Short mmCIF file of C-alpha atoms in Angstrom, two decimals:
data_model
loop_
_atom_site.label_atom_id
_atom_site.label_comp_id
_atom_site.label_asym_id
_atom_site.label_seq_id
_atom_site.Cartn_x
_atom_site.Cartn_y
_atom_site.Cartn_z
CA MET A 73 -4.11 -43.20 12.99
CA ASP A 74 -2.09 -45.89 11.27
CA ARG A 75 -2.90 -44.30 7.86
CA ILE A 76 -1.59 -41.03 9.09
CA SER A 77 1.65 -42.54 10.40
CA LYS A 78 2.25 -44.32 7.12
CA LEU A 79 2.09 -41.12 4.95
CA PRO A 80 5.31 -40.57 3.07
CA ASP A 81 7.71 -37.97 4.46
CA GLU A 82 7.23 -35.74 1.50
CA ILE A 83 3.48 -35.46 2.13
CA GLY A 84 4.10 -34.85 5.80
CA CYS A 85 6.44 -32.00 5.00
CA HIS A 86 3.91 -30.56 2.57
CA ILE A 87 1.15 -30.65 5.23
CA PHE A 88 3.47 -29.01 7.82
CA SER A 89 4.30 -26.16 5.43
CA PHE A 90 0.72 -24.81 6.00
CA LEU A 91 1.23 -24.63 9.80
CA THR A 92 3.33 -22.61 12.12
CA THR A 93 6.36 -24.53 13.30
CA ARG A 94 4.90 -24.81 16.82
CA GLU A 95 1.68 -26.27 15.42
CA ALA A 96 3.69 -28.67 13.25
CA ALA A 97 5.71 -29.80 16.22
CA SER A 98 2.54 -30.59 18.21
CA THR A 99 1.59 -33.16 15.52
CA SER A 100 4.29 -35.53 16.80
CA VAL A 101 1.60 -37.04 19.07
CA LEU A 102 0.03 -38.53 15.92
CA SER A 103 3.16 -40.44 14.89
CA LYS A 104 6.58 -40.88 16.48
CA ARG A 105 8.06 -41.10 12.98
CA TRP A 106 6.91 -37.46 12.50
CA ARG A 107 8.77 -36.18 15.55
CA ASN A 108 11.51 -34.51 13.56
CA ILE A 109 10.10 -34.48 10.06
CA PHE A 110 8.57 -31.00 10.49
CA THR A 111 12.07 -29.53 10.98
CA PHE A 112 12.87 -30.51 7.31
CA THR A 113 10.01 -28.55 5.75
CA PRO A 114 11.18 -25.80 3.42
CA ASN A 115 9.07 -23.23 5.32
CA LEU A 116 9.52 -22.44 8.99
CA CYS A 117 7.23 -20.08 10.92
CA PHE A 118 8.02 -19.00 14.48
CA GLU A 119 5.66 -16.81 16.48
CA ASN A 120 6.23 -16.13 20.15
CA LYS A 121 2.49 -15.49 20.72
CA ASP A 122 2.19 -19.27 20.64
CA PHE A 123 3.88 -19.38 24.03
CA ALA A 124 1.24 -18.20 26.46
CA SER A 125 3.29 -17.54 29.62
CA PRO A 126 4.60 -14.53 31.54
CA SER A 127 6.88 -12.34 29.52
CA GLU A 128 10.22 -13.78 30.75
CA GLU A 129 9.04 -17.33 30.42
CA ILE A 130 7.77 -16.65 26.87
CA THR A 131 11.18 -15.30 25.93
CA ARG A 132 13.00 -18.31 27.38
CA SER A 133 10.64 -21.02 26.08
CA PHE A 134 10.43 -19.44 22.62
CA SER A 135 14.19 -19.11 22.35
CA ASP A 136 14.65 -22.73 23.41
CA PHE A 137 12.13 -23.95 20.93
CA VAL A 138 13.72 -22.08 18.02
CA ASP A 139 17.12 -23.37 19.02
CA ARG A 140 15.86 -26.99 19.13
CA VAL A 141 14.25 -26.75 15.72
CA LEU A 142 17.35 -25.24 14.13
CA ALA A 143 19.57 -27.82 15.67
CA ALA A 144 17.31 -30.68 14.44
CA SER A 145 17.12 -29.28 10.92
CA GLY A 146 20.89 -29.78 10.44
CA GLU A 147 22.04 -28.47 7.13
CA SER A 148 18.74 -28.92 5.23
CA PRO A 149 17.81 -26.08 2.98
CA ILE A 150 15.10 -23.65 4.15
CA LYS A 151 13.10 -21.70 1.53
CA LYS A 152 11.08 -19.37 3.75
CA ILE A 153 11.55 -18.17 7.28
CA THR A 154 8.87 -16.20 9.14
CA LEU A 155 9.83 -14.96 12.62
CA LYS A 156 7.22 -12.90 14.50
CA CYS A 157 8.15 -11.54 17.91
CA LEU A 158 4.86 -10.14 19.01
CA THR A 159 6.09 -9.48 22.51
CA SER A 160 9.48 -8.29 23.77
CA GLY A 161 12.30 -10.74 23.38
CA ASP A 162 16.05 -11.23 23.48
CA PRO A 163 17.90 -9.21 20.78
CA ALA A 164 21.01 -11.30 21.10
CA HIS A 165 19.08 -14.48 20.49
CA LEU A 166 17.24 -12.91 17.52
CA ASN A 167 20.65 -12.07 15.92
CA ARG A 168 21.95 -15.60 16.46
CA CYS A 169 18.82 -17.01 14.83
CA MET A 170 19.18 -14.74 11.92
CA ARG A 171 22.74 -15.79 11.30
CA LYS A 172 21.68 -19.46 11.40
CA PHE A 173 18.79 -18.74 8.97
CA LEU A 174 21.17 -17.22 6.47
CA THR A 175 23.33 -20.32 6.43
CA HIS A 176 20.43 -22.39 5.13
CA GLY A 177 20.12 -20.53 1.82
CA VAL A 178 16.88 -18.83 2.74
CA THR A 179 15.16 -17.05 -0.19
CA ASP A 180 12.14 -15.55 1.61
CA LEU A 181 12.66 -13.81 5.00
CA ASP A 182 9.83 -12.25 6.98
CA LEU A 183 10.77 -10.65 10.24
CA GLU A 184 8.22 -8.82 12.38
CA VAL A 185 8.88 -7.32 15.71
CA ILE A 186 5.68 -5.58 16.95
CA ARG A 187 6.67 -4.23 20.40
CA GLY A 188 10.35 -4.32 19.68
CA LEU A 189 11.76 -1.04 20.86
CA ASP A 190 14.25 -3.05 22.90
CA TYR A 191 15.88 -4.25 19.59
CA PRO A 192 18.57 -1.63 19.27
CA ASN A 193 19.89 -2.74 15.87
CA MET A 194 18.85 -5.15 13.18
CA LEU A 195 21.39 -7.72 12.14
CA ILE A 196 23.22 -6.07 9.31
CA GLU A 197 24.35 -9.36 7.69
CA VAL A 198 20.89 -9.65 6.15
CA PHE A 199 21.83 -6.85 3.74
CA ALA A 200 24.75 -8.94 2.38
CA CYS A 201 22.77 -12.17 1.82
CA LYS A 202 23.28 -13.57 -1.67
CA THR A 203 20.19 -15.78 -1.66
CA ILE A 204 17.23 -13.59 -0.42
CA VAL A 205 14.60 -12.90 -3.09
CA THR A 206 11.87 -11.56 -0.79
CA LEU A 207 12.66 -9.48 2.28
CA LYS A 208 10.06 -8.20 4.69
CA LEU A 209 11.17 -6.26 7.88
CA GLY A 210 8.96 -4.65 10.49
CA ARG A 211 8.40 -2.94 12.87
CA CYS A 212 9.93 -0.39 15.26
CA PHE A 213 13.55 -1.49 15.29
CA VAL A 214 16.56 0.56 14.26
CA ILE A 215 19.05 0.03 11.48
CA GLU A 216 22.16 1.95 12.49
CA ASN A 217 24.43 0.99 9.64
CA PHE A 218 24.78 -1.08 6.51
CA PRO A 219 27.63 -3.55 6.00
CA GLU A 220 30.50 -2.40 3.83
CA ASN A 221 29.86 -5.43 1.54
CA MET A 222 26.14 -4.73 1.26
CA PHE A 223 24.84 -6.46 -1.85
CA LEU A 224 21.53 -8.26 -2.52
CA PRO A 225 22.03 -9.67 -6.03
CA VAL A 226 18.73 -11.57 -6.30
CA LEU A 227 16.43 -9.43 -4.15
CA LYS A 228 13.20 -8.68 -6.11
CA THR A 229 10.71 -7.81 -3.34
CA LEU A 230 11.38 -5.47 -0.42
CA PHE A 231 8.89 -4.45 2.26
CA LEU A 232 9.95 -2.12 5.08
CA ASP A 233 7.30 -1.48 7.78
CA LYS A 234 8.21 1.39 10.07
CA ILE A 235 11.87 0.57 10.19
CA MET A 236 13.97 3.42 11.60
CA PHE A 237 17.28 4.31 10.05
CA ASN A 238 19.89 6.14 12.11
CA MET A 239 23.07 6.33 9.97
CA PRO A 240 25.40 8.85 8.44
CA GLN A 241 24.34 8.16 4.81
CA PRO A 242 22.37 11.15 3.39
CA CYS A 243 19.55 8.81 2.31
CA ALA A 244 19.28 5.24 3.52
CA PHE A 245 16.73 4.41 0.74
CA GLU A 246 19.12 5.45 -1.98
CA THR A 247 21.99 3.56 -0.43
CA LEU A 248 19.99 0.38 -0.02
CA PHE A 249 18.43 0.43 -3.48
CA SER A 250 21.81 0.89 -5.14
CA ALA A 251 22.79 -2.51 -3.74
CA CYS A 252 19.76 -4.28 -5.27
CA PRO A 253 20.44 -4.66 -9.01
CA VAL A 254 17.24 -6.66 -9.82
CA LEU A 255 14.79 -5.03 -7.39
CA GLU A 256 11.23 -4.96 -8.86
CA LEU A 257 8.77 -4.32 -6.02
CA VAL A 258 9.08 -2.06 -2.98
CA MET A 259 6.64 -1.24 -0.21
CA LEU A 260 7.59 1.38 2.28
CA ASN A 261 5.46 2.10 5.32
CA VAL A 262 7.30 5.03 6.91
CA GLU A 263 6.79 7.80 9.38
CA SER A 264 8.49 10.99 10.45
CA SER A 265 11.07 9.13 12.60
CA TYR A 266 12.23 7.38 9.49
CA GLN A 267 15.50 9.40 9.06
CA PRO A 268 19.26 9.24 9.27
CA SER A 269 21.29 10.70 12.12
CA ASP A 270 21.68 14.08 10.48
CA GLY A 271 17.93 14.69 10.95
CA LYS A 272 16.84 14.79 7.31
CA PRO A 273 14.10 12.29 6.33
CA CYS A 274 14.92 9.73 3.70
CA SER A 275 13.56 11.16 0.56
CA THR A 276 14.96 9.58 -2.64
CA VAL A 277 13.72 6.45 -4.43
CA SER A 278 16.18 5.73 -7.20
CA CYS A 279 16.08 2.33 -8.86
CA PRO A 280 16.17 1.69 -12.62
CA THR A 281 14.75 -1.80 -12.33
CA LEU A 282 11.77 -0.96 -10.04
CA GLN A 283 8.37 -1.77 -11.50
CA ARG A 284 6.01 -1.39 -8.51
CA LEU A 285 6.34 1.07 -5.63
CA THR A 286 4.10 1.75 -2.57
CA VAL A 287 5.00 4.58 -0.21
CA ASN A 288 2.69 5.17 2.70
CA SER A 289 4.07 7.79 5.10
CA LEU A 290 0.80 9.41 6.18
CA ASP A 291 -1.97 8.86 8.67
CA PHE A 292 -4.54 11.52 7.59
CA GLY A 293 -6.06 11.38 11.11
CA LEU A 294 -2.79 12.69 12.57
CA ILE A 295 -1.86 15.04 9.79
CA LEU A 296 -2.15 18.39 11.57
CA TYR A 297 -0.30 16.93 14.58
CA ARG A 298 2.43 15.56 12.39
CA SER A 299 2.80 18.84 10.51
CA ARG A 300 4.33 20.35 13.61
CA PHE A 301 7.48 18.21 13.30
CA LEU A 302 7.42 16.74 9.80
CA ASP A 303 9.91 18.66 7.69
CA ARG A 304 10.27 16.73 4.55
CA GLN A 305 12.22 19.08 2.24
CA SER A 306 11.83 16.94 -0.87
CA PHE A 307 10.91 13.53 -2.32
CA ALA A 308 12.40 12.24 -5.51
CA PHE A 309 11.24 9.47 -7.89
CA ASP A 310 14.09 8.38 -10.18
CA THR A 311 12.29 5.26 -11.50
CA ALA A 312 12.29 5.16 -15.26
CA ASN A 313 10.74 1.68 -15.52
CA LEU A 314 8.06 2.04 -12.77
CA ALA A 315 4.65 0.81 -13.99
CA TYR A 316 2.64 1.07 -10.69
CA LEU A 317 2.90 3.79 -8.00
CA GLU A 318 0.92 4.07 -4.77
CA TYR A 319 2.00 7.18 -2.90
CA SER A 320 0.41 8.73 0.26
CA ASP A 321 2.14 11.58 1.94
CA VAL A 322 2.16 15.19 3.00
CA VAL A 323 3.21 17.19 -0.08
CA PRO A 324 6.90 18.05 0.36
CA ILE A 325 8.38 21.42 -0.40
CA ALA A 326 9.71 20.12 -3.68
CA PHE A 327 9.98 17.09 -5.97
CA PRO A 328 13.47 17.59 -7.38
CA VAL A 329 13.33 14.53 -9.65
CA VAL A 330 10.15 12.86 -11.05
CA ASN A 331 11.02 10.21 -13.64
CA LEU A 332 7.76 8.27 -14.20
CA ASP A 333 7.89 7.91 -18.00
CA SER A 334 6.72 4.22 -17.88
CA LEU A 335 3.97 4.68 -15.31
CA VAL A 336 0.69 2.87 -16.14
CA GLU A 337 -1.29 3.06 -12.88
CA ALA A 338 -1.04 5.60 -10.03
CA LYS A 339 -2.88 5.83 -6.73
CA LEU A 340 -2.27 9.13 -4.99
CA GLY A 341 -3.13 10.22 -1.41
CA LEU A 342 -1.76 13.77 -1.02
CA ASN A 343 -2.30 16.54 1.46
CA SER A 344 -0.92 19.96 0.80
CA LEU A 345 -1.24 21.06 4.49
CA GLU A 346 -2.91 24.42 3.92
CA VAL A 347 -1.07 25.74 6.93
CA CYS A 348 2.17 25.27 4.90
CA ASP A 349 1.94 27.38 1.83
CA ASP A 350 5.46 26.52 0.55
CA ARG A 351 4.61 22.89 -0.35
CA ASN A 352 4.31 22.24 -4.05
CA SER A 353 3.23 19.13 -6.02
CA THR A 354 3.52 20.73 -9.48
CA VAL A 355 6.42 18.49 -10.69
CA LEU A 356 4.69 15.28 -9.48
CA ILE A 357 1.42 16.24 -11.30
CA LYS A 358 3.29 16.96 -14.44
CA GLY A 359 5.00 13.55 -14.20
CA LEU A 360 1.69 11.71 -14.63
CA GLY A 361 1.49 12.41 -18.30
CA ASN A 362 1.62 8.80 -19.49
CA VAL A 363 -0.59 7.22 -16.83
CA GLU A 364 -3.55 5.00 -17.96
CA VAL A 365 -5.26 4.45 -14.59
CA LEU A 366 -5.37 7.26 -12.03
CA ASP A 367 -6.94 6.88 -8.55
CA LEU A 368 -7.13 9.88 -6.26
CA THR A 369 -7.63 7.92 -3.00
CA THR A 370 -8.53 10.87 -0.69
CA PHE A 371 -10.57 14.03 -1.10
CA GLU A 372 -7.63 16.02 0.02
CA THR A 373 -5.79 14.80 -3.14
CA LEU A 374 -8.56 16.25 -5.28
CA GLU A 375 -8.20 19.55 -3.47
CA THR A 376 -4.36 19.47 -3.76
CA ILE A 377 -4.66 19.04 -7.53
CA TYR A 378 -7.00 22.04 -7.65
CA TYR A 379 -4.36 24.18 -5.92
CA PHE A 380 -1.83 23.24 -8.59
CA ARG A 381 -4.28 22.88 -11.45
CA GLU A 382 -2.08 24.86 -13.80
CA ALA A 383 0.36 22.00 -13.74
CA ILE A 384 -2.11 19.41 -15.10
CA VAL A 385 -0.70 18.20 -18.45
CA VAL A 386 -2.64 16.49 -21.22
CA LEU A 387 -3.30 12.97 -19.99
CA LYS A 388 -3.36 11.38 -23.42
CA ASN A 389 -3.26 7.76 -22.22
CA LEU A 390 -5.68 8.07 -19.36
CA LEU A 391 -8.52 5.58 -19.66
CA GLN A 392 -9.84 5.38 -16.09
CA LEU A 393 -10.06 8.08 -13.45
CA SER A 394 -11.24 7.50 -9.88
CA ILE A 395 -11.88 10.32 -7.40
CA THR A 396 -12.72 10.11 -3.73
CA THR A 397 -15.37 12.53 -2.53
CA LYS A 398 -16.94 13.98 0.69
CA ALA A 399 -20.54 14.99 1.18
CA HIS A 400 -21.18 18.71 0.69
CA GLU A 401 -17.64 19.27 -0.67
CA CYS A 402 -17.11 20.67 -4.16
CA TRP A 403 -15.10 18.81 -6.81
CA ARG A 404 -13.32 21.86 -8.11
CA SER A 405 -10.53 20.01 -9.84
CA LEU A 406 -12.59 17.50 -11.75
CA PRO A 407 -13.47 19.74 -14.70
CA PHE A 408 -9.79 20.53 -15.18
CA LEU A 409 -8.91 16.80 -15.14
CA LEU A 410 -11.69 15.97 -17.64
CA ASN A 411 -10.59 18.70 -20.02
CA LYS A 412 -7.05 17.26 -20.02
CA SER A 413 -8.16 13.62 -20.66
CA PRO A 414 -9.03 13.30 -24.38
CA ASN A 415 -9.30 9.45 -24.22
CA LEU A 416 -10.92 8.94 -20.85
CA HIS A 417 -13.35 6.01 -20.95
CA THR A 418 -14.42 5.42 -17.29
CA LEU A 419 -15.01 7.84 -14.44
CA ILE A 420 -15.44 6.42 -10.95
CA ILE A 421 -16.84 8.50 -8.08
CA LYS A 422 -15.95 6.87 -4.81
CA GLY A 423 -18.07 8.45 -2.14
CA PRO A 424 -21.24 10.54 -1.94
CA LEU A 425 -22.39 13.05 -4.55
CA HIS A 426 -21.98 16.46 -3.12
CA ALA A 427 -25.43 18.02 -2.97
CA PHE A 428 -27.48 20.42 -1.01
CA LYS A 429 -30.75 19.50 0.70
CA TYR A 430 -32.18 22.85 -0.30
CA GLY A 431 -31.42 25.08 -3.29
CA SER A 432 -29.64 24.57 -6.57
CA VAL A 433 -26.94 22.10 -7.48
CA CYS A 434 -23.26 22.82 -6.80
CA GLU A 435 -21.59 25.27 -9.12
CA CYS A 436 -18.38 23.25 -9.69
CA PHE A 437 -19.54 22.32 -13.26
CA SER A 438 -21.18 25.61 -14.04
CA GLY A 439 -19.68 27.26 -17.08
CA TYR A 440 -17.82 24.03 -17.84
CA SER A 441 -18.18 22.83 -21.40
CA CYS A 442 -17.38 19.22 -21.93
CA PHE A 443 -19.19 18.34 -25.07
CA SER A 444 -16.01 16.75 -26.25
CA CYS A 445 -15.66 14.71 -23.06
CA PRO A 446 -15.32 11.02 -24.22
CA VAL A 447 -16.42 9.35 -20.91
CA LYS A 448 -18.63 6.34 -21.77
CA VAL A 449 -18.94 4.71 -18.33
CA LEU A 450 -19.69 6.42 -15.01
CA LYS A 451 -19.57 4.49 -11.73
CA ILE A 452 -21.03 5.92 -8.54
CA THR A 453 -20.31 3.96 -5.33
CA ASP A 454 -22.39 5.87 -2.76
CA TYR A 455 -25.81 7.16 -3.73
CA GLY A 456 -28.50 7.99 -1.11
CA GLY A 457 -31.27 9.24 -3.41
CA ILE A 458 -32.10 12.51 -1.67
CA SER A 459 -33.47 15.20 -4.02
CA GLY A 460 -30.29 17.22 -3.98
CA GLU A 461 -28.28 14.17 -5.04
CA LEU A 462 -30.74 13.43 -7.88
CA ARG A 463 -30.41 17.01 -9.16
CA GLN A 464 -26.68 16.91 -8.93
CA LEU A 465 -26.55 13.60 -10.78
CA HIS A 466 -28.73 15.03 -13.53
CA HIS A 467 -26.42 18.04 -13.72
CA ILE A 468 -23.33 15.78 -14.07
CA LEU A 469 -24.87 13.49 -16.72
CA GLU A 470 -25.87 16.45 -18.83
CA LYS A 471 -22.21 17.39 -19.02
CA LEU A 472 -21.08 13.94 -20.31
CA PRO A 473 -22.62 13.65 -23.81
CA CYS A 474 -20.87 10.39 -24.77
CA LEU A 475 -22.09 8.57 -21.74
CA GLU A 476 -23.47 5.06 -22.44
CA LEU A 477 -23.68 3.35 -19.07
CA VAL A 478 -24.04 4.58 -15.46
CA THR A 479 -23.66 2.05 -12.60
CA VAL A 480 -24.98 3.20 -9.27
CA CYS A 481 -24.40 1.61 -5.87
CA ALA A 482 -27.35 2.92 -3.86
CA ARG A 483 -28.28 2.88 -0.20
CA ALA A 484 -31.87 1.86 0.72
CA THR A 485 -33.29 0.70 4.01
CA ASN A 486 -36.32 -1.24 2.58
CA VAL A 487 -37.77 -2.48 -0.66
CA THR A 488 -40.20 0.45 -1.00
CA GLU A 489 -37.45 2.99 -0.67
CA GLY A 490 -35.35 1.08 -3.17
CA TRP A 491 -38.27 0.96 -5.65
CA ILE A 492 -38.70 4.78 -5.43
CA LEU A 493 -34.99 5.38 -5.86
CA ASN A 494 -34.77 3.05 -8.84
CA SER A 495 -37.81 4.67 -10.48
CA ASP A 496 -36.24 8.11 -10.18
CA LEU A 497 -33.02 6.91 -11.74
CA GLN A 498 -34.75 5.11 -14.61
CA ARG A 499 -36.74 8.30 -15.46
CA LEU A 500 -33.44 10.11 -15.53
CA SER A 501 -32.07 7.33 -17.83
CA LYS A 502 -34.83 7.86 -20.37
CA ALA A 503 -34.52 11.60 -20.31
CA LEU A 504 -30.77 11.45 -20.98
CA LYS A 505 -30.72 8.40 -23.22
CA CYS A 506 -28.13 6.47 -21.25
CA LYS A 507 -28.44 3.11 -19.44
CA ILE A 508 -28.45 3.23 -15.64
CA GLU A 509 -27.86 0.03 -13.60
CA VAL A 510 -28.59 0.12 -9.93
CA ASN A 511 -27.24 -2.15 -7.18
CA PHE A 512 -28.57 -1.74 -3.64
CA ILE A 513 -26.86 -1.79 -0.28
CA GLY A 514 -28.86 -2.57 2.79
CA ILE A 515 -31.91 -4.31 1.29
#
């Protein structure tokens, strides 16, 4: 115990930085000298789940604790603030805390309100903070307006998780991004209620400095339900320096602007909503011309590309293509993608090979000539070894004349089954003169 109490203050602060502030406060029993040291750590983390009491008592005791810590910290600088209100709380107290945080020169602010529908408006002063570099806001509270002096001069990372805008600006995203001159990374987890007061969903991402963008506005499990009220007219990408894009959404009616000239890697999860024939992803597909790594993260994306296959441009820089598959579903767009990828090196099939237990292989590659296809590495992530899958794999490998290596992640329930499966694949390897490596799941 004496050794602990004699640790230098700097080491104590470093230790506390790995704990929530409530946990750090509880260490005062180890040393009276530590009673207030934790309040001077550069990272403070408040979570009201740490206060296990009835709801009203949680709110009161949590608020009191935060107030005491902030009072004890004086004017000491705070680098990172994490505030997680996992149960309902007092909005007025939250706003007071936020104002206090901002006076400490905070550079990293993480605010999470899980069941926070009683938070009518987020403190707008956050959007005029001159010190914040990383800003994470979530979830389920409303931003009704931005300050007139909105400016985030050093903000580089922005994460908005189901924040609702209700304001007169035509697009809150566009207004916000225009006040962030050095913004580099944006993650948007949005939904249909993410819209201004005029009823039109926010739909423009315009930022010349942006390098990485993630937009996730889709739960595929609810897609048909959401299609009844989701009316996204358009989505625009005006991001000339963007290198990484992850985009999951229902295909809007139009993409009026797609500026992705610097894009290196793209992960797309699209659904064309067959019930809505007026939705078109042509411009987005054409905007992928410079991409080097392309990942189609859902089978619906593969289908969407087939609907708009005439828009596929020559993917001259594409080196790695990943597709996500479903059992017994045809890969109709894959031949078109391969024909447009003159420098493709690696093809990854994430999911089962589509095959039929009885009869011939699927016709999706029939009549497709790819003797010029340059693919050298094929990766298969889900192989069961039934006869239909083996025939389909043979059919695919015959179409890839430059293939050198096939890696297969195979399912087997026992050693004997695995031995049979591996023997079948090695015979195929000798027949087609390419190396096949097998890794087993389940043995």
